[in-house]
mmCIF file of C-alpha atoms and ligand atoms in Angstrom:
data_model
loop_
_atom_site.group_PDB
_atom_site.id
_atom_site.type_symbol
_atom_site.label_atom_id
_atom_site.label_comp_id
_atom_site.label_asym_id
_atom_site.label_seq_id
_atom_site.Cartn_x
_atom_site.Cartn_y
_atom_site.Cartn_z
ATOM 1 C CA MET A 1 -29.540 1.512 -22.161
ATOM 2 C CA LYS A 2 -27.418 0.227 -19.254
ATOM 3 C CA LYS A 3 -27.830 2.131 -15.978
ATOM 4 C CA LEU A 4 -24.936 4.438 -15.071
ATOM 5 C CA PRO A 5 -22.788 3.269 -12.143
ATOM 6 C CA PRO A 6 -23.677 4.816 -8.760
ATOM 7 C CA LYS A 7 -21.635 7.843 -7.707
ATOM 8 C CA LEU A 8 -19.600 7.626 -4.507
ATOM 9 C CA ASN A 9 -21.776 8.792 -1.577
ATOM 10 C CA THR A 10 -19.499 11.432 -0.050
ATOM 11 C CA ASP A 11 -22.011 12.265 2.737
ATOM 12 C CA ARG A 12 -21.247 9.022 4.583
ATOM 13 C CA LYS A 13 -19.904 9.716 8.077
ATOM 14 C CA PHE A 14 -17.141 7.323 9.124
ATOM 15 C CA PRO A 15 -15.783 7.050 12.691
ATOM 16 C CA THR A 16 -13.674 9.977 13.943
ATOM 17 C CA ASN A 17 -10.689 10.822 11.719
ATOM 18 C CA MET A 18 -11.541 8.131 9.183
ATOM 19 C CA THR A 19 -12.307 8.714 5.530
ATOM 20 C CA THR A 20 -12.050 6.899 2.208
ATOM 21 C CA ALA A 21 -8.819 6.083 0.417
ATOM 22 C CA HIS A 22 -10.201 7.998 -2.531
ATOM 23 C CA ALA A 23 -10.669 11.196 -0.481
ATOM 24 C CA LEU A 24 -7.009 11.061 0.596
ATOM 25 C CA CYS A 25 -5.758 10.242 -2.913
ATOM 26 C CA LEU A 26 -7.834 12.962 -4.559
ATOM 27 C CA LYS A 27 -6.308 15.526 -2.184
ATOM 28 C CA ALA A 28 -2.897 14.190 -3.229
ATOM 29 C CA LYS A 29 -3.749 14.346 -6.938
ATOM 30 C CA ASN A 30 -4.847 17.970 -6.461
ATOM 31 C CA GLY A 31 -1.775 18.777 -4.343
ATOM 32 C CA GLU A 32 -3.903 19.867 -1.345
ATOM 33 C CA LYS A 33 -2.149 20.291 2.010
ATOM 34 C CA GLY A 34 -3.903 22.260 4.748
ATOM 35 C CA ASN A 35 -5.497 25.168 2.898
ATOM 36 C CA GLN A 36 -2.755 25.247 0.291
ATOM 37 C CA LYS A 37 -2.846 23.863 -3.217
ATOM 38 C CA GLY A 38 0.506 22.920 -4.681
ATOM 39 C CA LYS A 39 2.428 20.063 -6.215
ATOM 40 C CA ARG A 40 0.892 16.621 -6.724
ATOM 41 C CA TYR A 41 2.039 14.044 -4.161
ATOM 42 C CA ALA A 42 1.254 10.409 -3.326
ATOM 43 C CA VAL A 43 -0.203 8.514 -0.406
ATOM 44 C CA PRO A 44 1.776 5.347 0.317
ATOM 45 C CA ALA A 45 -0.557 2.461 1.152
ATOM 46 C CA PHE A 46 1.320 0.543 3.811
ATOM 47 C CA ASN A 47 0.331 -3.120 3.994
ATOM 48 C CA ILE A 48 -0.104 -3.960 7.629
ATOM 49 C CA THR A 49 0.170 -7.506 8.884
ATOM 50 C CA HIS A 50 0.428 -7.058 12.643
ATOM 51 C CA PHE A 51 -0.239 -4.557 15.433
ATOM 52 C CA GLN A 52 3.340 -3.284 15.388
ATOM 53 C CA GLY A 53 2.863 -2.231 11.774
ATOM 54 C CA ILE A 54 -0.283 -0.296 12.686
ATOM 55 C CA ASN A 55 1.356 1.395 15.681
ATOM 56 C CA ALA A 56 4.415 2.347 13.645
ATOM 57 C CA ALA A 57 2.311 3.780 10.820
ATOM 58 C CA PHE A 58 0.241 5.961 13.166
ATOM 59 C CA LYS A 59 3.413 7.247 14.787
ATOM 60 C CA ALA A 60 4.941 8.197 11.417
ATOM 61 C CA PHE A 61 1.699 9.796 10.130
ATOM 62 C CA GLU A 62 1.350 11.854 13.303
ATOM 63 C CA LEU A 63 4.971 13.017 13.321
ATOM 64 C CA LEU A 64 4.517 14.286 9.766
ATOM 65 C CA GLY A 65 0.844 15.335 9.656
ATOM 66 C CA SER A 66 0.359 12.874 6.775
ATOM 67 C CA SER A 67 -2.656 11.275 5.166
ATOM 68 C CA GLY A 68 -2.629 7.686 6.396
ATOM 69 C CA LEU A 69 -3.540 4.702 4.286
ATOM 70 C CA LEU A 70 -3.506 1.262 5.867
ATOM 71 C CA ALA A 71 -4.046 -1.726 3.587
ATOM 72 C CA VAL A 72 -4.848 -5.297 4.579
ATOM 73 C CA SER A 73 -4.530 -8.276 2.272
ATOM 74 C CA ASN A 74 -6.589 -11.460 2.605
ATOM 75 C CA SER A 75 -3.604 -13.257 4.062
ATOM 76 C CA ALA A 76 -2.957 -10.438 6.539
ATOM 77 C CA LEU A 77 -6.572 -10.714 7.661
ATOM 78 C CA LYS A 78 -6.163 -14.455 8.147
ATOM 79 C CA HIS A 79 -3.051 -13.725 10.211
ATOM 80 C CA PHE A 80 -4.912 -11.227 12.425
ATOM 81 C CA GLY A 81 -7.767 -13.747 12.808
ATOM 82 C CA GLU A 82 -5.636 -16.856 13.360
ATOM 83 C CA GLY A 83 -6.915 -18.360 10.111
ATOM 84 C CA ASP A 84 -10.324 -16.660 10.051
ATOM 85 C CA ALA A 85 -10.159 -13.643 7.703
ATOM 86 C CA ILE A 86 -13.522 -12.185 8.738
ATOM 87 C CA TYR A 87 -12.647 -12.337 12.437
ATOM 88 C CA GLY A 88 -9.243 -10.824 11.590
ATOM 89 C CA LEU A 89 -11.028 -8.015 9.797
ATOM 90 C CA GLU A 90 -13.102 -7.231 12.883
ATOM 91 C CA VAL A 91 -10.091 -7.321 15.201
ATOM 92 C CA ALA A 92 -7.814 -5.192 12.990
ATOM 93 C CA SER A 93 -10.482 -2.648 12.048
ATOM 94 C CA GLU A 94 -11.571 -2.127 15.659
ATOM 95 C CA TYR A 95 -7.991 -1.606 16.741
ATOM 96 C CA ILE A 96 -7.375 0.922 13.948
ATOM 97 C CA THR A 97 -10.661 2.738 14.619
ATOM 98 C CA LYS A 98 -9.738 3.157 18.300
ATOM 99 C CA LYS A 99 -6.325 4.539 17.384
ATOM 100 C CA ALA A 100 -7.797 6.861 14.739
ATOM 101 C CA ALA A 101 -10.188 8.363 17.312
ATOM 102 C CA ARG A 102 -7.252 9.824 19.235
ATOM 103 C CA SER A 103 -5.109 10.679 16.252
ATOM 104 C CA SER A 104 -4.090 14.081 14.880
ATOM 105 C CA ILE A 105 -4.489 13.024 11.234
ATOM 106 C CA LYS A 106 -7.029 11.314 8.990
ATOM 107 C CA ILE A 107 -6.689 7.762 7.795
ATOM 108 C CA ALA A 108 -8.365 5.276 5.478
ATOM 109 C CA THR A 109 -8.545 1.504 5.768
ATOM 110 C CA HIS A 110 -8.425 -0.455 2.539
ATOM 111 C CA LEU A 111 -8.834 -4.096 1.517
ATOM 112 C CA ASP A 112 -5.859 -4.937 -0.711
ATOM 113 C CA HIS A 113 -6.398 -7.384 -3.610
ATOM 114 C CA GLY A 114 -9.891 -8.388 -2.614
ATOM 115 C CA ASP A 115 -11.639 -10.290 -5.405
ATOM 116 C CA TYR A 116 -15.274 -10.858 -6.342
ATOM 117 C CA ILE A 117 -14.572 -14.048 -8.302
ATOM 118 C CA SER A 118 -14.303 -16.778 -5.672
ATOM 119 C CA GLU A 119 -16.863 -17.464 -2.928
ATOM 120 C CA ALA A 120 -14.248 -16.811 -0.227
ATOM 121 C CA GLY A 121 -13.168 -13.579 -1.947
ATOM 122 C CA ARG A 122 -16.762 -12.335 -2.196
ATOM 123 C CA ARG A 123 -17.337 -12.979 1.507
ATOM 124 C CA VAL A 124 -14.248 -10.964 2.486
ATOM 125 C CA VAL A 125 -15.225 -8.045 0.202
ATOM 126 C CA GLN A 126 -18.770 -8.025 1.600
ATOM 127 C CA ALA A 127 -17.479 -8.049 5.190
ATOM 128 C CA SER A 128 -14.916 -5.354 4.360
ATOM 129 C CA VAL A 129 -17.699 -3.066 3.194
ATOM 130 C CA GLN A 130 -19.017 -3.262 6.778
ATOM 131 C CA HIS A 131 -15.666 -2.630 8.494
ATOM 132 C CA LEU A 132 -13.305 -0.651 6.256
ATOM 133 C CA THR A 133 -13.549 2.640 4.376
ATOM 134 C CA SER A 134 -12.337 1.411 0.981
ATOM 135 C CA VAL A 135 -11.990 -1.862 -0.917
ATOM 136 C CA MET A 136 -10.023 -3.193 -3.836
ATOM 137 C CA ALA A 137 -11.927 -5.493 -6.167
ATOM 138 C CA ASP A 138 -9.114 -7.097 -8.110
ATOM 139 C CA ASN A 139 -10.908 -9.216 -10.688
ATOM 140 C CA SER A 140 -8.106 -8.950 -13.240
ATOM 141 C CA THR A 141 -6.822 -12.475 -12.687
ATOM 142 C CA ASP A 142 -8.586 -15.763 -12.078
ATOM 143 C CA LYS A 143 -6.465 -17.096 -9.249
ATOM 144 C CA VAL A 144 -7.714 -20.667 -9.667
ATOM 145 C CA ALA A 145 -7.236 -20.897 -13.442
ATOM 146 C CA LYS A 146 -4.108 -18.697 -13.122
ATOM 147 C CA ALA A 147 -5.173 -16.694 -16.170
ATOM 148 C CA ALA A 148 -6.187 -13.135 -16.974
ATOM 149 C CA MET A 149 -9.955 -12.625 -16.644
ATOM 150 C CA PRO A 150 -11.784 -11.553 -19.807
ATOM 151 C CA LEU A 151 -12.299 -7.776 -19.804
ATOM 152 C CA GLN A 152 -16.094 -8.014 -19.630
ATOM 153 C CA ASP A 153 -16.040 -10.397 -16.651
ATOM 154 C CA ASN A 154 -13.558 -8.194 -14.796
ATOM 155 C CA ALA A 155 -15.711 -5.126 -15.513
ATOM 156 C CA ASP A 156 -19.012 -6.824 -14.544
ATOM 157 C CA LEU A 157 -17.667 -8.185 -11.248
ATOM 158 C CA THR A 158 -16.042 -4.865 -10.353
ATOM 159 C CA ARG A 159 -19.307 -3.076 -11.172
ATOM 160 C CA GLU A 160 -21.121 -5.395 -8.710
ATOM 161 C CA VAL A 161 -18.754 -4.178 -5.981
ATOM 162 C CA VAL A 162 -19.257 -0.512 -6.967
ATOM 163 C CA ASP A 163 -23.051 -1.037 -6.881
ATOM 164 C CA MET A 164 -22.697 -2.330 -3.304
ATOM 165 C CA ALA A 165 -19.967 -0.016 -1.946
ATOM 166 C CA HIS A 166 -20.472 3.435 -3.541
ATOM 167 C CA PRO A 167 -23.967 4.039 -2.079
ATOM 168 C CA LEU A 168 -22.502 3.190 1.358
ATOM 169 C CA GLY A 169 -19.705 5.726 0.829
ATOM 170 C CA LEU A 170 -16.769 3.319 0.339
ATOM 171 C CA SER A 171 -14.366 3.925 -2.511
ATOM 172 C CA VAL A 172 -13.541 1.004 -4.801
ATOM 173 C CA GLU A 173 -10.249 0.259 -6.554
ATOM 174 C CA GLY A 174 -10.259 -1.918 -9.665
ATOM 175 C CA GLU A 175 -7.344 -3.480 -11.541
ATOM 176 C CA LEU A 176 -6.911 -3.736 -15.283
ATOM 177 C CA GLY A 177 -4.035 -5.713 -16.772
ATOM 178 C CA VAL A 178 -1.920 -8.393 -15.134
ATOM 179 C CA LEU A 179 0.880 -7.601 -12.713
ATOM 180 C CA ALA A 180 3.752 -10.057 -12.455
ATOM 181 C CA GLY A 181 5.090 -11.246 -9.117
ATOM 182 C CA GLU A 182 3.743 -12.556 -5.865
ATOM 183 C CA GLU A 183 0.466 -10.902 -4.905
ATOM 184 C CA ASP A 184 -0.315 -12.896 -1.826
ATOM 185 C CA GLU A 185 0.764 -16.178 -0.346
ATOM 186 C CA ASP A 186 -1.520 -18.106 -2.756
ATOM 187 C CA THR A 187 -1.190 -15.989 -5.883
ATOM 188 C CA LYS A 188 1.829 -15.698 -8.082
ATOM 189 C CA SER A 189 1.846 -14.510 -11.663
ATOM 190 C CA GLU A 190 4.768 -15.265 -13.951
ATOM 191 C CA PHE A 191 3.536 -12.974 -16.690
ATOM 192 C CA SER A 192 2.388 -9.378 -16.950
ATOM 193 C CA THR A 193 0.402 -7.421 -19.524
ATOM 194 C CA TYR A 194 0.188 -3.661 -19.990
ATOM 195 C CA THR A 195 -3.170 -1.920 -19.664
ATOM 196 C CA ASN A 196 -4.668 -1.013 -23.037
ATOM 197 C CA PRO A 197 -6.012 2.616 -23.229
ATOM 198 C CA ASP A 198 -9.202 1.624 -25.133
ATOM 199 C CA GLU A 199 -9.958 -1.091 -22.607
ATOM 200 C CA LEU A 200 -9.314 1.391 -19.799
ATOM 201 C CA ASP A 201 -11.908 3.722 -21.282
ATOM 202 C CA GLN A 202 -14.534 0.933 -21.439
ATOM 203 C CA PHE A 203 -13.641 -0.327 -17.963
ATOM 204 C CA LEU A 204 -13.874 3.052 -16.261
ATOM 205 C CA GLN A 205 -17.165 3.967 -17.967
ATOM 206 C CA HIS A 206 -18.728 0.595 -17.146
ATOM 207 C CA THR A 207 -17.585 0.228 -13.529
ATOM 208 C CA GLY A 208 -17.588 3.816 -12.214
ATOM 209 C CA VAL A 209 -14.498 3.107 -10.052
ATOM 210 C CA LEU A 210 -12.653 6.206 -8.847
ATOM 211 C CA MET A 211 -9.422 4.319 -8.166
ATOM 212 C CA LEU A 212 -7.780 2.119 -10.738
ATOM 213 C CA ALA A 213 -4.596 0.083 -10.804
ATOM 214 C CA PRO A 214 -3.344 -0.102 -14.388
ATOM 215 C CA THR A 215 -0.292 -2.198 -15.206
ATOM 216 C CA ILE A 216 2.660 -0.233 -16.513
ATOM 217 C CA GLY A 217 5.540 -2.521 -15.553
ATOM 218 C CA THR A 218 5.624 -2.588 -11.748
ATOM 219 C CA MET A 219 5.899 -5.932 -10.035
ATOM 220 C CA HIS A 220 5.152 -7.299 -6.569
ATOM 221 C CA GLY A 221 7.806 -8.716 -4.260
ATOM 222 C CA PRO A 222 11.540 -8.337 -3.603
ATOM 223 C CA ASN A 223 12.857 -9.442 -7.017
ATOM 224 C CA LYS A 224 11.518 -6.852 -9.425
ATOM 225 C CA GLY A 225 14.345 -7.302 -11.924
ATOM 226 C CA LYS A 226 17.647 -9.046 -12.555
ATOM 227 C CA PRO A 227 20.302 -8.247 -9.930
ATOM 228 C CA GLY A 228 22.356 -5.291 -11.122
ATOM 229 C CA SER A 229 19.709 -4.135 -13.610
ATOM 230 C CA LYS A 230 17.331 -1.165 -13.306
ATOM 231 C CA VAL A 231 13.557 -1.575 -13.474
ATOM 232 C CA LYS A 232 12.037 0.509 -16.276
ATOM 233 C CA LEU A 233 8.374 1.433 -16.060
ATOM 234 C CA ASN A 234 6.237 2.520 -19.010
ATOM 235 C CA ILE A 235 5.778 6.160 -17.936
ATOM 236 C CA LYS A 236 4.683 7.180 -21.442
ATOM 237 C CA LEU A 237 1.798 4.716 -21.272
ATOM 238 C CA ALA A 238 0.971 5.958 -17.755
ATOM 239 C CA HIS A 239 0.438 9.473 -19.175
ATOM 240 C CA GLU A 240 -1.688 8.132 -22.039
ATOM 241 C CA LEU A 241 -3.853 6.288 -19.526
ATOM 242 C CA LEU A 242 -4.154 9.406 -17.353
ATOM 243 C CA ALA A 243 -5.449 11.384 -20.353
ATOM 244 C CA VAL A 244 -8.135 8.710 -20.907
ATOM 245 C CA ALA A 245 -9.170 8.716 -17.235
ATOM 246 C CA ASP A 246 -9.139 12.510 -16.845
ATOM 247 C CA LYS A 247 -11.461 12.836 -19.832
ATOM 248 C CA ILE A 248 -14.010 10.575 -18.121
ATOM 249 C CA ASN A 249 -13.629 12.061 -14.637
ATOM 250 C CA PRO A 250 -10.649 14.088 -13.332
ATOM 251 C CA GLU A 251 -11.396 12.712 -9.860
ATOM 252 C CA ILE A 252 -10.188 9.248 -10.915
ATOM 253 C CA THR A 253 -6.841 8.459 -9.286
ATOM 254 C CA PHE A 254 -4.409 5.708 -10.267
ATOM 255 C CA VAL A 255 -2.735 3.180 -8.004
ATOM 256 C CA ALA A 256 0.778 1.764 -8.352
ATOM 257 C CA HIS A 257 1.062 -1.773 -7.027
ATOM 258 C CA GLY A 258 4.529 -3.177 -6.444
ATOM 259 C CA ALA A 259 5.834 0.301 -5.601
ATOM 260 C CA SER A 260 8.457 -0.771 -3.044
ATOM 261 C CA THR A 261 11.781 0.847 -3.870
ATOM 262 C CA LEU A 262 13.731 -1.261 -1.344
ATOM 263 C CA TYR A 263 16.306 0.726 0.598
ATOM 264 C CA PRO A 264 20.017 -0.086 -0.083
ATOM 265 C CA GLU A 265 20.773 0.937 3.523
ATOM 266 C CA VAL A 266 18.387 -1.765 4.772
ATOM 267 C CA VAL A 267 20.132 -4.426 2.668
ATOM 268 C CA LYS A 268 23.564 -3.193 3.808
ATOM 269 C CA TYR A 269 22.506 -3.303 7.455
ATOM 270 C CA ALA A 270 21.048 -6.828 7.109
ATOM 271 C CA VAL A 271 24.203 -8.094 5.362
ATOM 272 C CA GLU A 272 26.382 -6.624 8.131
ATOM 273 C CA GLN A 273 24.331 -8.462 10.734
ATOM 274 C CA LEU A 274 24.491 -11.730 8.761
ATOM 275 C CA ASP A 275 28.282 -11.362 8.531
ATOM 276 C CA LYS A 276 28.511 -10.827 12.296
ATOM 277 C CA MET A 277 26.593 -14.053 12.908
ATOM 278 C CA ASN A 278 28.400 -15.983 10.115
ATOM 279 C CA ASP A 279 25.203 -16.142 8.056
ATOM 280 C CA PRO A 280 23.860 -19.346 9.682
ATOM 281 C CA SER A 281 21.119 -19.886 7.074
ATOM 282 C CA ASN A 282 23.068 -18.811 3.949
ATOM 283 C CA SER A 283 20.752 -15.885 3.342
ATOM 284 C CA LYS A 284 23.252 -13.176 2.432
ATOM 285 C CA GLN A 285 23.115 -13.704 -1.336
ATOM 286 C CA LYS A 286 19.314 -13.525 -1.285
ATOM 287 C CA TRP A 287 19.541 -10.108 0.351
ATOM 288 C CA LEU A 288 22.137 -8.968 -2.178
ATOM 289 C CA ASP A 289 19.956 -10.140 -5.085
ATOM 290 C CA PHE A 290 16.874 -8.135 -4.054
ATOM 291 C CA VAL A 291 15.852 -5.558 -6.681
ATOM 292 C CA GLY A 292 13.312 -2.778 -6.106
ATOM 293 C CA THR A 293 11.979 -0.050 -8.392
ATOM 294 C CA ASP A 294 14.112 3.100 -8.312
ATOM 295 C CA TRP A 295 12.414 6.147 -6.853
ATOM 296 C CA ASP A 296 12.802 8.215 -10.048
ATOM 297 C CA GLN A 297 10.482 5.715 -11.759
ATOM 298 C CA ILE A 298 7.864 6.000 -9.018
ATOM 299 C CA GLU A 299 8.144 9.796 -9.197
ATOM 300 C CA GLY A 300 7.359 9.534 -12.903
ATOM 301 C CA LEU A 301 4.209 7.642 -12.003
ATOM 302 C CA ILE A 302 3.148 10.189 -9.365
ATOM 303 C CA GLU A 303 3.292 12.885 -12.058
ATOM 304 C CA ALA A 304 1.000 10.645 -14.133
ATOM 305 C CA GLY A 305 -1.650 10.595 -11.382
ATOM 306 C CA PHE A 306 -0.589 7.482 -9.471
ATOM 307 C CA CYS A 307 -1.430 8.950 -6.072
ATOM 308 C CA LYS A 308 -1.694 5.673 -4.155
ATOM 309 C CA ILE A 309 1.623 3.820 -4.061
ATOM 310 C CA ASN A 310 1.476 0.364 -2.497
ATOM 311 C CA THR A 311 4.424 -0.656 -0.383
ATOM 312 C CA ASP A 312 4.708 -3.889 1.509
ATOM 313 C CA THR A 313 7.966 -5.667 0.669
ATOM 314 C CA GLU A 314 10.305 -2.848 1.747
ATOM 315 C CA ASN A 315 8.582 -2.615 5.126
ATOM 316 C CA ARG A 316 8.947 -6.346 5.649
ATOM 317 C CA GLN A 317 12.636 -6.065 4.813
ATOM 318 C CA THR A 318 13.100 -3.173 7.231
ATOM 319 C CA PHE A 319 11.447 -5.124 10.038
ATOM 320 C CA LEU A 320 13.526 -8.237 9.364
ATOM 321 C CA SER A 321 16.763 -6.295 9.024
ATOM 322 C CA ALA A 322 16.097 -4.597 12.383
ATOM 323 C CA LEU A 323 15.328 -7.964 13.965
ATOM 324 C CA LEU A 324 18.694 -9.308 12.777
ATOM 325 C CA GLY A 325 20.358 -6.219 14.263
ATOM 326 C CA ALA A 326 18.542 -6.638 17.587
ATOM 327 C CA ILE A 327 19.570 -10.282 17.816
ATOM 328 C CA THR A 328 23.221 -9.593 17.005
ATOM 329 C CA GLU A 329 23.245 -6.820 19.618
ATOM 330 C CA THR A 330 21.947 -9.136 22.313
ATOM 331 C CA SER A 331 20.185 -12.479 22.291
ATOM 332 C CA SER A 332 19.480 -12.852 25.976
ATOM 333 C CA LYS A 333 16.981 -10.136 26.830
ATOM 334 C CA ILE A 334 14.092 -11.817 28.536
ATOM 335 C CA ASP A 335 11.940 -8.711 28.237
ATOM 336 C CA ILE A 336 11.038 -9.367 24.605
ATOM 337 C CA ARG A 337 9.411 -5.944 24.330
ATOM 338 C CA TRP A 338 12.899 -4.612 23.676
ATOM 339 C CA TYR A 339 13.133 -6.597 20.378
ATOM 340 C CA ASP A 340 9.582 -5.581 19.576
ATOM 341 C CA ASN A 341 10.446 -1.900 20.052
ATOM 342 C CA GLN A 342 13.601 -2.172 17.924
ATOM 343 C CA CYS A 343 11.598 -3.570 15.006
ATOM 344 C CA THR A 344 8.645 -1.214 15.425
ATOM 345 C CA ASP A 345 10.942 1.823 15.570
ATOM 346 C CA ALA A 346 12.678 0.616 12.409
ATOM 347 C CA LEU A 347 9.311 0.549 10.686
ATOM 348 C CA VAL A 348 8.558 4.094 11.896
ATOM 349 C CA LYS A 349 11.885 5.196 10.406
ATOM 350 C CA SER A 350 11.195 3.656 6.989
ATOM 351 C CA TYR A 351 7.565 4.848 6.931
ATOM 352 C CA ILE A 352 8.794 8.402 7.647
ATOM 353 C CA GLN A 353 11.293 8.087 4.817
ATOM 354 C CA LYS A 354 8.657 6.947 2.318
ATOM 355 C CA LEU A 355 6.121 9.599 3.390
ATOM 356 C CA ILE A 356 8.746 12.311 2.889
ATOM 357 C CA MET A 357 9.784 10.891 -0.500
ATOM 358 C CA ALA A 358 6.144 10.803 -1.574
ATOM 359 C CA GLY A 359 5.589 14.429 -0.462
ATOM 360 C CA ASN A 360 2.828 13.295 1.919
ATOM 361 C CA TYR A 361 3.531 15.501 4.969
ATOM 362 C CA GLY A 362 2.033 18.710 6.361
ATOM 363 C CA VAL A 363 -1.366 17.622 5.020
ATOM 364 C CA TRP A 364 -3.399 17.739 8.261
ATOM 365 C CA HIS A 365 -0.970 19.762 10.377
ATOM 366 C CA GLU A 366 2.631 20.978 10.223
ATOM 367 C CA PRO A 367 5.255 18.200 10.588
ATOM 368 C CA LYS A 368 6.628 17.810 14.112
ATOM 369 C CA ILE A 369 10.079 16.932 12.773
ATOM 370 C CA ASP A 370 12.488 18.691 10.432
ATOM 371 C CA VAL A 371 11.647 17.002 7.157
ATOM 372 C CA LYS A 372 14.683 18.457 5.349
ATOM 373 C CA LYS A 373 17.135 17.064 7.913
ATOM 374 C CA TYR A 374 15.627 13.594 8.313
ATOM 375 C CA GLN A 375 17.969 10.759 7.318
ATOM 376 C CA PHE A 376 16.842 7.150 7.452
ATOM 377 C CA ASP A 377 19.407 5.068 9.321
ATOM 378 C CA LEU A 378 18.807 1.677 10.903
ATOM 379 C CA SER A 379 21.915 1.877 13.060
ATOM 380 C CA LYS A 380 20.642 4.977 14.921
ATOM 381 C CA SER A 381 17.765 5.118 17.395
ATOM 382 C CA LEU A 382 14.511 6.738 16.325
ATOM 383 C CA SER A 383 14.868 9.429 18.991
ATOM 384 C CA ASP A 384 18.274 10.382 17.568
ATOM 385 C CA LEU A 385 16.803 10.762 14.086
ATOM 386 C CA ILE A 386 13.794 12.942 14.856
HETATM 387 O O1 G3H B 1 0.320 -7.106 -3.048
HETATM 388 C C1 G3H B 1 0.200 -7.827 -2.082
HETATM 389 C C2 G3H B 1 0.851 -7.694 -0.792
HETATM 390 O O2 G3H B 1 2.230 -7.702 -0.862
HETATM 391 C C3 G3H B 1 0.229 -8.649 0.185
HETATM 392 O O3 G3H B 1 1.020 -9.719 0.576
HETATM 393 O O4 G3H B 1 -0.808 -11.391 1.013
HETATM 394 O O5 G3H B 1 1.510 -11.830 1.775
HETATM 395 O O6 G3H B 1 0.111 -10.057 2.889
HETATM 396 P P1 G3H B 1 0.447 -10.822 1.631
HETATM 397 P P1 13P B 2 5.553 -4.402 -3.094
HETATM 398 O O1 13P B 2 5.752 -5.863 -3.174
HETATM 399 O O2 13P B 2 6.364 -3.673 -4.094
HETATM 400 O O3 13P B 2 5.743 -3.854 -1.721
HETATM 401 O O4 13P B 2 4.005 -4.112 -3.492
HETATM 402 C C1 13P B 2 2.975 -4.257 -2.566
HETATM 403 C C2 13P B 2 1.621 -4.161 -3.176
HETATM 404 O O5 13P B 2 1.433 -3.863 -4.343
HETATM 405 C C3 13P B 2 0.478 -4.434 -2.297
HETATM 406 O O6 13P B 2 -0.729 -4.402 -2.991
HETATM 407 ZN ZN1 ZN B 3 -0.576 -5.206 -5.001
#
């Protein structure tokens, strides 16, 4: 008989205020805030690609007393390491660890879309186990052959990562099914397949993962549907999958990739700036054609146990929109920290908005701002909003 997968070692001590993504998501699945147990909520996993993103996320988490989840993709790691992903991992993780030590909340660091298929992917996952608190082993797609991996191969490779990471106390996220859209700068999938409940059962039993990204219709990137149309997720399937997972282990939490809703106010603000500057690069229509997933759909997923919601695209848009605004306001400030602050504050504003929408506030301490009154607005300064 095949050996059972190793259980997650929950005795592992991480640096001050750091824990696994699974610990934060399980609290969310159980609706735990402070000593209270209430409604299920979600932990947005913000993809960070630069130090401003990290600083902004900490600021938002601390203003709200939220659980913090910072995700880094392979390409983000290469960006931090000027082409060297492993060096980038060391630099980013040390920076985050130092910030966590003086923080008022708890955070997790997570490798996003790591894979155990390619040599390069395996090296990054192995290094991440040394530096982060959680890893994703996305073996659902063969990025070279651009095809879905056979179920058994996906399960075997993911199990290898669980065998390595769980004894060391790191949570592992697997993926089952194929998600359409752009996953990273090298990976783009034109097709998507829904996760099959029987396959989910086999996959979870075989791998022992406590976090799983099933595919139920979400999509990466800024064009999640036809302009003017509404994205429809398969919420019914999400509940069927939850029933399968809960039967195996109620501590399993689901992950929604491609969960950016995209804020209409961010698009409106960007278009206004482009109009002011006569749209020098003909970008206005691209902004107008962006389509995100409506929040009511994501809420449906949260009810179905999707307690980690991955958001990258909407944060990128917020940053870029704010940069356009800063440049139209003035293009001659030699102290470039002013532009930097405009964009970082914009990120804080959108992170706060998403944390409130997801119900992830008051987890580690009471919010320092009035959550009910908060209104995301790129044209107002952060200090006027909080
Ligand atoms: O799902 C993937 C993220 O959006 C990562 O994108 O590889 O361009 O950082 P990136
Ligand atoms: P978005 O493109 O919707 O932001 O999704 C990001 C993501 O899934 C990262 O893993
Ligand atoms: Zn993703």
